[in-house]
Every structure is written in C-alpha cells, then in structure tokens.
Short mmCIF file of C-alpha atoms in Angstrom, two decimals:
data_model
loop_
_atom_site.label_atom_id
_atom_site.label_comp_id
_atom_site.label_asym_id
_atom_site.label_seq_id
_atom_site.Cartn_x
_atom_site.Cartn_y
_atom_site.Cartn_z
CA MET A 1 0.00 0.00 0.00
CA THR A 2 1.07 3.59 -0.60
CA ASN A 3 1.22 6.54 1.74
CA GLN A 4 -1.77 8.87 1.66
CA PRO A 5 -2.19 10.34 -1.86
CA VAL A 6 -3.07 13.95 -2.62
CA PHE A 7 -6.71 13.05 -3.38
CA THR A 8 -8.62 10.40 -1.41
CA ASP A 9 -12.24 11.36 -2.17
CA ASP A 10 -13.68 8.95 -4.77
CA THR A 11 -15.76 11.68 -6.38
CA ILE A 12 -12.56 13.64 -7.09
CA ILE A 13 -10.59 10.55 -8.13
CA PHE A 14 -13.35 9.52 -10.53
CA GLY A 15 -13.26 12.97 -12.12
CA ILE A 16 -9.49 12.72 -12.54
CA LEU A 17 -9.83 9.29 -14.16
CA MET A 18 -12.48 10.63 -16.55
CA LEU A 19 -10.21 13.56 -17.44
CA ALA A 20 -7.43 11.06 -18.14
CA LEU A 21 -9.72 9.02 -20.41
CA GLY A 22 -10.89 12.19 -22.16
CA PHE A 23 -7.26 13.16 -22.75
CA VAL A 24 -6.48 9.75 -24.24
CA PHE A 25 -9.49 9.73 -26.58
CA TYR A 26 -9.00 13.34 -27.66
CA THR A 27 -5.33 12.91 -28.49
CA GLU A 28 -6.06 9.62 -30.25
CA SER A 29 -8.55 11.43 -32.51
CA ILE A 30 -6.00 14.03 -33.66
CA LYS A 31 -4.95 13.48 -37.26
CA GLY A 32 -1.37 14.11 -38.26
CA GLY A 33 1.62 15.10 -36.17
CA PHE A 34 3.00 13.49 -33.04
CA TRP A 35 -0.17 11.95 -31.64
CA GLU A 36 -1.10 10.04 -34.78
CA LYS A 37 2.40 8.55 -34.93
CA PHE A 38 2.29 7.80 -31.19
CA TYR A 39 -1.01 5.90 -31.32
CA LYS A 40 0.16 3.85 -34.29
CA ILE A 41 2.68 2.34 -31.86
CA VAL A 42 0.85 2.54 -28.52
CA PRO A 43 -2.88 1.60 -28.54
CA GLY A 44 -5.36 3.89 -26.83
CA LEU A 45 -6.53 1.09 -24.55
CA PHE A 46 -3.01 0.76 -23.17
CA MET A 47 -2.87 4.50 -22.49
CA ALA A 48 -6.27 4.35 -20.75
CA TYR A 49 -4.66 1.79 -18.47
CA MET A 50 -1.23 3.38 -18.04
CA VAL A 51 -2.13 7.05 -17.44
CA PRO A 52 -4.01 6.19 -14.19
CA ALA A 53 -1.05 4.00 -13.18
CA LEU A 54 1.26 6.98 -13.63
CA LEU A 55 -1.12 9.16 -11.60
CA THR A 56 -0.97 6.59 -8.78
CA THR A 57 2.82 6.35 -9.01
CA SER A 58 3.06 10.14 -8.79
CA GLY A 59 1.11 10.06 -5.51
CA LEU A 60 -1.82 12.06 -6.87
CA ILE A 61 -4.34 9.22 -6.44
CA ALA A 62 -4.23 5.64 -5.14
CA ALA A 63 -6.31 2.49 -4.91
CA GLU A 64 -5.03 1.77 -1.37
CA TRP A 65 -3.16 3.83 1.20
CA THR A 66 -2.59 4.27 4.91
CA GLU A 67 -3.57 7.12 7.19
CA ILE A 68 -2.65 7.99 10.77
CA SER A 69 -5.76 8.35 12.94
CA ALA A 70 -6.23 10.94 15.68
CA SER A 71 -5.18 8.30 18.22
CA GLY A 72 -1.94 7.67 16.32
CA GLU A 73 -2.98 4.31 14.84
CA THR A 74 -2.21 3.37 11.24
CA VAL A 75 -5.48 2.85 9.38
CA SER A 76 -5.79 1.15 5.99
CA LYS A 77 -7.96 2.98 3.44
CA SER A 78 -8.99 2.20 -0.10
CA SER A 79 -10.93 3.59 -3.04
CA ASN A 80 -14.22 1.90 -3.94
CA LEU A 81 -14.01 2.80 -7.63
CA TYR A 82 -12.69 -0.58 -8.81
CA TYR A 83 -15.43 -2.35 -6.86
CA MET A 84 -18.03 -0.06 -8.41
CA ALA A 85 -16.67 -0.58 -11.92
CA SER A 86 -16.26 -4.35 -11.63
CA ARG A 87 -19.63 -4.99 -9.93
CA TYR A 88 -21.83 -2.45 -11.72
CA LEU A 89 -20.22 -1.29 -14.96
CA LEU A 90 -18.56 -4.56 -16.04
CA PRO A 91 -21.78 -6.62 -16.07
CA ALA A 92 -23.62 -3.70 -17.69
CA ALA A 93 -20.95 -3.55 -20.39
CA LEU A 94 -21.18 -7.31 -20.97
CA VAL A 95 -24.94 -7.02 -21.43
CA LEU A 96 -24.71 -4.16 -23.94
CA MET A 97 -21.87 -5.77 -25.89
CA THR A 98 -23.59 -9.16 -26.02
CA LEU A 99 -27.02 -7.95 -27.22
CA SER A 100 -26.04 -8.20 -30.89
CA ILE A 101 -23.91 -11.35 -30.56
CA ASP A 102 -24.22 -14.19 -33.04
CA LEU A 103 -23.68 -17.18 -30.75
CA LYS A 104 -23.37 -19.63 -33.62
CA ALA A 105 -20.54 -17.52 -35.08
CA VAL A 106 -18.85 -17.48 -31.66
CA PHE A 107 -18.84 -21.28 -31.57
CA ASN A 108 -17.56 -21.30 -35.14
CA LEU A 109 -14.36 -19.70 -33.85
CA GLY A 110 -13.32 -23.31 -33.35
CA TRP A 111 -10.98 -25.38 -31.24
CA LYS A 112 -7.99 -23.05 -31.35
CA ALA A 113 -9.56 -20.78 -28.73
CA LEU A 114 -9.75 -23.68 -26.26
CA ILE A 115 -6.25 -24.89 -27.13
CA MET A 116 -4.80 -21.45 -26.37
CA PHE A 117 -6.78 -21.20 -23.12
CA PHE A 118 -5.51 -24.52 -21.83
CA THR A 119 -2.00 -23.71 -23.03
CA GLY A 120 -2.17 -20.64 -20.81
CA THR A 121 -3.29 -22.85 -17.92
CA VAL A 122 -0.42 -25.30 -18.42
CA GLY A 123 1.98 -22.37 -18.67
CA ILE A 124 0.92 -21.21 -15.19
CA VAL A 125 1.05 -24.75 -13.75
CA ILE A 126 4.64 -25.43 -14.86
CA GLY A 127 5.80 -21.82 -14.68
CA GLY A 128 5.57 -21.68 -10.87
CA PRO A 129 7.97 -24.54 -10.08
CA ILE A 130 10.39 -23.49 -12.83
CA ALA A 131 10.46 -19.94 -11.42
CA ILE A 132 11.20 -21.31 -7.93
CA LEU A 133 14.04 -23.47 -9.27
CA ALA A 134 15.51 -20.55 -11.21
CA VAL A 135 15.43 -18.11 -8.30
CA SER A 136 16.56 -20.68 -5.69
CA ALA A 137 19.76 -21.21 -7.68
CA VAL A 138 20.67 -17.55 -7.16
CA ALA A 139 18.79 -16.42 -4.03
CA PRO A 140 17.38 -19.44 -2.12
CA ASP A 141 16.13 -17.26 0.76
CA VAL A 142 13.60 -15.60 -1.56
CA VAL A 143 11.72 -18.87 -2.09
CA GLY A 144 12.52 -20.45 1.29
CA GLY A 145 10.66 -20.50 4.58
CA VAL A 146 9.12 -23.29 6.60
CA GLY A 147 5.67 -24.07 7.93
CA PRO A 148 3.03 -21.36 7.31
CA ASP A 149 5.82 -18.98 6.20
CA ALA A 150 6.95 -21.22 3.33
CA VAL A 151 6.95 -19.08 0.20
CA TRP A 152 5.58 -21.90 -1.95
CA ARG A 153 2.41 -21.76 0.15
CA GLY A 154 2.03 -18.07 -0.63
CA LEU A 155 2.73 -18.66 -4.30
CA SER A 156 -0.12 -21.17 -4.35
CA THR A 157 -2.50 -18.20 -4.05
CA LEU A 158 -0.98 -16.71 -7.22
CA ALA A 159 -1.62 -19.98 -9.04
CA GLY A 160 -5.26 -19.85 -7.92
CA SER A 161 -5.62 -16.24 -9.06
CA TRP A 162 -3.79 -16.66 -12.38
CA ILE A 163 -5.73 -19.74 -13.47
CA GLY A 164 -9.13 -18.95 -11.98
CA GLY A 165 -9.84 -15.80 -10.00
CA GLY A 166 -10.40 -14.33 -6.57
CA ALA A 167 -12.47 -17.25 -5.27
CA ASN A 168 -9.82 -19.74 -6.35
CA GLN A 169 -7.10 -17.56 -4.79
CA THR A 170 -8.92 -17.50 -1.45
CA ALA A 171 -9.43 -21.27 -1.65
CA MET A 172 -5.68 -21.80 -2.04
CA LEU A 173 -4.98 -19.55 0.94
CA GLU A 174 -7.29 -21.72 3.05
CA ILE A 175 -6.04 -25.04 1.68
CA TYR A 176 -2.33 -24.39 2.23
CA GLY A 177 -2.57 -22.14 5.29
CA TYR A 178 -0.09 -19.46 4.29
CA ASN A 179 0.79 -16.91 6.98
CA GLN A 180 -1.88 -14.25 6.43
CA SER A 181 0.31 -11.49 7.87
CA GLU A 182 2.60 -12.05 4.86
CA TYR A 183 -0.25 -12.47 2.38
CA GLY A 184 -0.19 -8.80 1.37
CA LYS A 185 3.13 -9.36 -0.40
CA MET A 186 1.58 -12.05 -2.56
CA VAL A 187 -1.40 -9.85 -3.35
CA PHE A 188 0.98 -7.14 -4.56
CA VAL A 189 2.97 -9.57 -6.71
CA ASP A 190 -0.33 -10.80 -8.16
CA ILE A 191 -1.51 -7.30 -9.03
CA PHE A 192 1.83 -6.01 -10.29
CA VAL A 193 2.92 -8.95 -12.45
CA ALA A 194 -0.56 -9.67 -13.86
CA ASN A 195 -0.99 -6.02 -14.82
CA VAL A 196 2.47 -5.73 -16.35
CA TRP A 197 1.60 -8.72 -18.54
CA MET A 198 -1.79 -7.21 -19.37
CA ALA A 199 -0.01 -4.03 -20.46
CA ILE A 200 2.19 -6.07 -22.81
CA VAL A 201 -0.89 -7.84 -24.20
CA LEU A 202 -2.56 -4.48 -24.85
CA ILE A 203 0.50 -3.20 -26.70
CA GLY A 204 0.36 -6.37 -28.81
CA ILE A 205 -3.22 -5.55 -29.81
CA GLY A 206 -1.90 -2.45 -31.56
CA ARG A 207 0.49 -4.69 -33.53
CA ARG A 208 -1.96 -7.54 -34.10
CA ASN A 209 -1.77 -7.42 -37.90
CA PHE A 210 2.01 -7.83 -37.79
CA LEU A 211 1.74 -10.56 -35.13
CA ASN A 212 -0.93 -12.46 -37.08
CA LYS A 213 1.29 -12.35 -40.14
CA TRP A 214 4.24 -13.65 -38.12
CA LEU A 215 2.07 -16.41 -36.62
CA LYS A 216 0.73 -17.21 -40.12
CA ALA A 217 -2.69 -17.13 -38.49
CA ASP A 218 -6.04 -17.66 -40.19
CA THR A 219 -8.33 -14.94 -38.84
CA THR A 220 -11.26 -15.79 -41.11
CA SER A 221 -13.65 -16.97 -38.36
CA ILE A 222 -12.95 -13.84 -36.28
CA GLU A 223 -13.50 -11.55 -39.25
CA VAL A 224 -16.74 -13.37 -40.14
CA LEU A 225 -18.07 -12.79 -36.61
CA LYS A 226 -17.04 -9.12 -36.67
CA GLU A 227 -18.58 -8.67 -40.11
CA LYS A 228 -21.88 -10.24 -39.08
CA VAL A 229 -22.20 -7.98 -36.05
CA SER A 230 -21.07 -4.88 -37.96
CA THR A 231 -23.50 -5.59 -40.81
CA PHE A 232 -26.37 -6.02 -38.37
CA ALA A 233 -25.42 -2.83 -36.50
CA GLU A 234 -25.33 -0.87 -39.78
CA LYS A 235 -28.70 -2.31 -40.79
CA VAL A 236 -30.47 -1.15 -37.60
CA LYS A 237 -28.41 2.03 -37.10
CA ARG A 238 -30.38 5.12 -36.14
CA ASN A 239 -29.93 8.42 -34.39
CA PRO A 240 -30.72 7.52 -30.74
CA THR A 241 -33.54 9.36 -29.02
CA LEU A 242 -33.71 10.07 -25.30
CA THR A 243 -36.14 7.15 -25.06
CA ASP A 244 -33.57 4.87 -26.73
CA LEU A 245 -30.88 5.92 -24.26
CA MET A 246 -33.13 5.40 -21.25
CA VAL A 247 -34.23 1.98 -22.49
CA ILE A 248 -30.59 0.99 -23.06
CA ALA A 249 -29.79 2.08 -19.48
CA ALA A 250 -32.81 0.12 -18.23
CA ILE A 251 -31.73 -3.03 -20.11
CA ALA A 252 -28.15 -2.77 -18.87
CA PHE A 253 -28.67 -1.95 -15.22
CA GLY A 254 -31.93 -3.86 -14.89
CA THR A 255 -30.00 -6.96 -15.92
CA VAL A 256 -27.18 -6.04 -13.52
CA SER A 257 -29.76 -5.82 -10.72
CA PHE A 258 -31.21 -9.20 -11.69
CA ALA A 259 -27.69 -10.68 -11.81
CA HIS A 260 -26.87 -9.39 -8.34
CA ILE A 261 -30.16 -10.71 -6.94
CA GLY A 262 -29.45 -14.14 -8.41
CA ALA A 263 -25.85 -14.09 -7.20
CA SER A 264 -26.90 -13.12 -3.67
CA TYR A 265 -28.90 -16.36 -3.47
CA LEU A 266 -26.82 -18.74 -5.59
CA GLY A 267 -23.43 -17.81 -4.07
CA PRO A 268 -24.34 -18.62 -0.43
CA PHE A 269 -26.45 -21.62 -1.51
CA PHE A 270 -23.62 -23.30 -3.41
CA ASP A 271 -21.14 -22.24 -0.73
CA GLY A 272 -23.15 -24.32 1.71
CA VAL A 273 -23.51 -27.22 -0.74
CA VAL A 274 -19.77 -27.31 -1.44
CA ALA A 275 -18.93 -27.05 2.28
CA ASN A 276 -20.90 -30.27 2.91
CA ILE A 277 -19.08 -32.30 0.24
CA GLU A 278 -17.00 -35.01 1.92
CA SER A 279 -14.41 -35.44 -0.84
CA VAL A 280 -11.71 -32.82 -0.29
CA GLN A 281 -10.65 -32.98 -3.93
CA THR A 282 -14.20 -32.43 -5.21
CA LYS A 283 -14.75 -29.65 -2.68
CA ASN A 284 -11.62 -27.82 -3.84
CA MET A 285 -12.63 -28.12 -7.49
CA LEU A 286 -16.04 -26.58 -6.84
CA THR A 287 -15.04 -23.75 -4.49
CA PHE A 288 -15.66 -21.15 -7.23
CA LEU A 289 -19.39 -21.92 -7.10
CA GLY A 290 -19.57 -20.05 -3.80
CA SER A 291 -18.36 -16.82 -5.43
CA LYS A 292 -21.04 -14.15 -5.87
CA PHE A 293 -18.87 -12.47 -8.52
CA PHE A 294 -18.83 -15.68 -10.59
CA TRP A 295 -22.62 -15.93 -10.51
CA MET A 296 -23.10 -12.22 -11.16
CA ILE A 297 -20.98 -12.35 -14.33
CA SER A 298 -22.52 -15.64 -15.47
CA ILE A 299 -26.13 -14.51 -14.99
CA ALA A 300 -25.53 -11.18 -16.73
CA THR A 301 -23.90 -12.89 -19.71
CA VAL A 302 -26.51 -15.64 -20.06
CA THR A 303 -29.34 -13.09 -19.77
CA ALA A 304 -27.74 -10.94 -22.48
CA ILE A 305 -27.35 -13.97 -24.76
CA LEU A 306 -31.07 -14.75 -24.31
CA LEU A 307 -31.94 -11.11 -25.06
CA SER A 308 -29.90 -11.35 -28.27
CA TYR A 309 -32.62 -13.65 -29.62
CA THR A 310 -35.27 -10.97 -29.12
CA ARG A 311 -36.05 -7.59 -30.70
CA ILE A 312 -34.03 -5.97 -27.92
CA LYS A 313 -30.90 -6.69 -29.95
CA ASN A 314 -32.03 -3.89 -32.30
CA TYR A 315 -30.86 -1.39 -29.69
CA GLU A 316 -27.40 -2.04 -31.04
CA GLY A 317 -28.49 0.38 -33.76
CA ALA A 318 -28.89 3.07 -31.11
CA GLY A 319 -25.33 2.51 -29.90
CA ALA A 320 -25.72 -0.11 -27.13
CA SER A 321 -22.21 -1.53 -27.55
CA LYS A 322 -20.70 1.98 -27.59
CA PHE A 323 -22.13 2.62 -24.14
CA GLY A 324 -20.76 -0.76 -23.10
CA SER A 325 -17.34 0.34 -24.34
CA VAL A 326 -17.55 3.49 -22.18
CA PHE A 327 -18.09 1.30 -19.11
CA ILE A 328 -15.21 -0.98 -20.11
CA TYR A 329 -12.82 1.96 -20.39
CA ILE A 330 -13.83 3.21 -16.95
CA LEU A 331 -13.07 -0.26 -15.61
CA VAL A 332 -9.68 -0.19 -17.37
CA ALA A 333 -8.86 3.12 -15.69
CA THR A 334 -9.74 1.77 -12.23
CA ILE A 335 -7.55 -1.29 -12.87
CA GLY A 336 -4.67 0.95 -13.93
CA MET A 337 -5.10 2.97 -10.75
CA LYS A 338 -4.15 -0.14 -8.73
CA ILE A 339 -0.57 -0.09 -10.04
CA ASP A 340 2.08 1.87 -8.15
CA ILE A 341 5.35 1.34 -10.02
CA ARG A 342 7.33 2.45 -6.95
CA SER A 343 6.14 -0.60 -5.03
CA VAL A 344 8.27 -2.91 -7.18
CA PHE A 345 11.13 -2.16 -4.80
CA GLU A 346 9.25 -3.49 -1.74
CA SER A 347 9.51 -7.19 -2.63
CA PRO A 348 11.98 -7.36 -5.56
CA GLY A 349 12.76 -11.06 -5.09
CA LEU A 350 9.12 -12.12 -5.25
CA ILE A 351 8.55 -9.81 -8.21
CA VAL A 352 11.36 -11.61 -10.06
CA VAL A 353 9.71 -14.97 -9.28
CA GLY A 354 6.42 -13.64 -10.64
CA LEU A 355 7.98 -12.20 -13.79
CA ILE A 356 9.82 -15.46 -14.57
CA TRP A 357 6.59 -17.35 -13.95
CA MET A 358 4.59 -15.11 -16.26
CA SER A 359 7.33 -15.23 -18.91
CA ILE A 360 7.01 -19.02 -19.10
CA HIS A 361 3.24 -18.65 -19.46
CA ALA A 362 3.83 -16.15 -22.30
CA LEU A 363 6.47 -18.23 -24.07
CA MET A 364 4.24 -21.31 -24.05
CA LEU A 365 1.36 -19.32 -25.54
CA ILE A 366 3.60 -17.86 -28.25
CA GLY A 367 5.09 -21.27 -29.07
CA VAL A 368 1.73 -23.05 -29.35
CA ALA A 369 0.17 -20.14 -31.27
CA LYS A 370 3.01 -20.35 -33.77
CA LEU A 371 2.63 -24.14 -33.97
CA ILE A 372 -1.13 -24.20 -34.61
CA LYS A 373 -1.18 -20.82 -36.42
CA ALA A 374 -3.63 -19.33 -33.93
CA PRO A 375 -4.55 -15.64 -34.26
CA TYR A 376 -3.17 -13.19 -31.69
CA PHE A 377 -6.76 -12.74 -30.49
CA PHE A 378 -6.81 -16.31 -29.16
CA LEU A 379 -3.41 -15.84 -27.53
CA ALA A 380 -4.40 -12.60 -25.81
CA VAL A 381 -7.86 -13.68 -24.65
CA GLY A 382 -6.73 -17.20 -23.72
CA SER A 383 -4.06 -15.69 -21.50
CA GLN A 384 -6.29 -13.09 -19.86
CA ALA A 385 -9.08 -15.62 -19.27
CA ASN A 386 -6.52 -17.35 -17.04
CA VAL A 387 -4.51 -14.51 -15.55
CA GLY A 388 -7.09 -11.74 -15.40
CA GLY A 389 -10.36 -13.68 -15.26
CA ALA A 390 -13.77 -12.18 -15.93
CA ALA A 391 -12.59 -8.67 -15.06
CA SER A 392 -9.97 -8.33 -17.80
CA ALA A 393 -10.64 -11.02 -20.44
CA PRO A 394 -13.66 -9.09 -21.82
CA ILE A 395 -11.58 -5.89 -21.86
CA VAL A 396 -8.92 -7.51 -24.03
CA ALA A 397 -11.48 -9.27 -26.23
CA SER A 398 -13.52 -6.10 -26.80
CA ALA A 399 -10.38 -4.23 -27.85
CA PHE A 400 -10.46 -6.36 -31.00
CA HIS A 401 -14.20 -5.75 -31.45
CA PRO A 402 -17.07 -5.17 -28.98
CA SER A 403 -18.84 -8.28 -30.24
CA LEU A 404 -15.93 -10.44 -29.07
CA ALA A 405 -16.31 -9.53 -25.36
CA THR A 406 -18.53 -12.58 -24.85
CA VAL A 407 -15.68 -14.87 -25.94
CA GLY A 408 -13.56 -13.48 -23.11
CA VAL A 409 -16.33 -14.08 -20.57
CA LEU A 410 -16.98 -17.67 -21.68
CA LEU A 411 -13.29 -18.57 -21.41
CA ALA A 412 -12.97 -16.78 -18.06
CA VAL A 413 -15.86 -18.82 -16.66
CA LEU A 414 -14.00 -21.94 -17.81
CA GLY A 415 -11.01 -20.63 -15.87
CA TYR A 416 -13.07 -20.46 -12.69
CA ALA A 417 -14.09 -24.08 -13.21
CA VAL A 418 -10.56 -25.49 -13.58
CA GLY A 419 -8.79 -22.89 -11.43
CA THR A 420 -8.52 -24.55 -8.04
CA ILE A 421 -7.68 -28.09 -9.13
CA ALA A 422 -5.06 -26.84 -11.62
CA ALA A 423 -3.62 -24.55 -8.93
CA ILE A 424 -3.33 -27.51 -6.55
CA GLY A 425 -1.34 -29.38 -9.20
CA CYS A 426 0.89 -26.33 -9.62
CA THR A 427 1.39 -26.04 -5.85
CA ILE A 428 2.41 -29.69 -5.52
CA LEU A 429 5.11 -29.06 -8.14
CA MET A 430 6.20 -25.82 -6.40
CA GLN A 431 6.47 -27.64 -3.07
CA LEU A 432 8.73 -30.24 -4.67
CA ALA A 433 10.80 -27.51 -6.35
CA ALA A 434 11.21 -25.69 -3.03
CA GLY A 435 12.09 -28.90 -1.22
CA GLY A 436 9.20 -28.34 1.17
#
C-alpha cells in the first residue's frame, strides 16, 4: 500500500480518471503530427490503463493507502471505484456488448480458442515450479521459509488467481494455510505482475496485424463474426432518441440488478452445498461456485445472450455496444489505478519470481500459437481468461471488437471451473521444487 495520496475522495478521483480518459481519446482522434504517430505504436486502450497507473505512481491518487488516525494508529484505506466498476459497470458492459452477438458464429471460432486457453493454464502450472528453481539457484532465501511462512504456500495463491480468479485464490490460501500477515506481499505480486503482462498484451493488440502475419494465423472466423455484427449494426443504425438511451440504461442496469439478486442467493447456496461435500478434492474443485462475482458475471452474460434472440438486440443500432465500451474503459482506468510502479522495490525477489513465472506462461502461448497458427486474439484472450479472469478477459477481447467480449467471458468462466484443481497441481510441483 502507498502513503496517503493527494486526493482520497472517490468523487474527485473519478473525475481525474475521466479527465485522463478524455485526454487519451481526444489525443487519439487528432490526425497528423505526433499523436497520430504515437497511437500507431501505442494503442489507446493501453494508455487508458497506463495514465491512471502513472497518476498513482506520482502520488496524486491511489487504490489503497494508509492514514494515521487521531489516536496515532495506522489505518488502511482504499478507493471503492474498482469495486463499483467491476460490480456495476462490467456486467452492464457485458450485457450491452452481447445484445447483438451471433452465438453460432462465436462457436464457429473453433478449437484453437480452447487450445490457447488450456496452453495458458499449463503455462501457469509449470511456470511456478520453474520460477522457484531458477530463483533458488541464485537467491534461495527468496523462495525459502518453513511451515506457514513457506513461500511456496504463498505462491499457491498466485496460481489460484492466475488460473481462476479471486475465489480460487482464497481457496488456495485456506487449503495451504499461508501466513496471512505475509499475504499482502503475494497480493501485490499478483496485481503487479498480472498487470504488467496485461499491459504487454494491450501493446500487442496495436500490432496484431504484424503478429498475425508472423504467426501465419487464419483470422477468417474472427472476421466473419465481426462482419456479421457490424452488418447487423449498420442495418439497424439510427440516431438515438432520449427514449432509446433510457431503455438501453434500463436493459443494462436492470440486468445487472437481476444478476446481483441471483448471485446473492446462488453464491451462499452453493457455498453451503460445497462445504458439505466429503471429498476434499471435489470440494476444492467446486469452491468457485460459492463466489457471488462468478454468478453475477454468469447470470448477466446468459441473460444478455437470451436477449440477443429478441427484438431488444435492435438497440445495437442506437449505440448499445458503444455505451458498453464506455463502461469498459472506466473499468480499465480503475484497474490501472491499482498499479504503483514504486512498489516494485518493496519485494523485488518475489517480483522476479512472478515475472519469470509469467514469462514461461507467455512463451508457451507464443510457441503453441506459432505451432497451430492461432490468431493473436486467441493468444491474448486465452491468456487473460486465465490470468485476469472475468474482469480483464472481456476488456482484451472487446479491444479487438465489442462483439468479441462474450468470448472473453466464456473462457474466463471456464477458468473459474478449472482454477482450483489446476492450482493444486501447480502447488504440488512448487512444493517439490522448493524442497518443502
């Protein structure tokens, strides 16, 4: 966590983030000169992510910080903007971006999407133990420790997060009993390394044509899906009225409300069901079912898919997916705000472990993509469905085209399903590598 930033009021921070996004979009729209050359190299989505990170690093804003109370105690504080964006705006964005989806065309994307997803999973599973072996050869203390302080136990939570998500990460913390007073270090490594990799993925999106050419990828199925959605949008395009805008808001946030209601019942219900399962292995595999976030995202997406078979999909002509994109960019800004580049110096050894780990994940994805000639889209989304989960996979997918956000969600949900059991396999290997 950082020291207290200049601004701590969320209403002010939100305004600063919106100014940052406005700056990015305005400069990206400028034709000719420096900015046009700049955005040919650096995609706007990356800048929407990095400018808030720089604002946090400068000490102007922060996602988390500490304050000294009147009694002299150190009190932890945090911004609620990421929670707001991930719980309200993300599901709303998924609804609006999915309204015009052609589900048959999504399934026609084929087996390469699944291959790249599972390649990403395997990369995380074997990357952890290899990273431990590499670092232990140079600095064994970094990956040492015994009992609850054993570093491999802490790293198990990263495996849970990078294959599944928050629920899987918490499950790994409970399963392996890592010292919770040291857990904050692992959370930072998770956030820092995952977001550094996401930044690299976003830069790659700006070079996707070159990368697809290098991979010798066939992007036909992706282009067919994009063309179908674009053709439909053009067919029903109209100048939106105030009524259109209000109905779009009603569809989006009404569905979000419904998703939260469903999640508030299903999460605790399945949490209780899973808790009563006798088989430890089965219980660990199904831990994600107790996550309200999992159910919220799933219900919102399924509802939107059902709505895509009704006349409601015609609201794409009034700009439904554009409003969804606005929400996605706000989410991106709140994610970027969580990165304080200065904090890399707090746990440099663990950061190195995380970077080696993520590099193996990346190299495996690149190697398999080259082998099967998979488009960069499958590489990027397959990776983020593992590492970032439902919060970032749709962001990356929608950067290629709003209609592709659903692909990111579907793969992220798969990540939740396999997250804990795959993370347990990774942890067993890390324990062996650490000699624990």
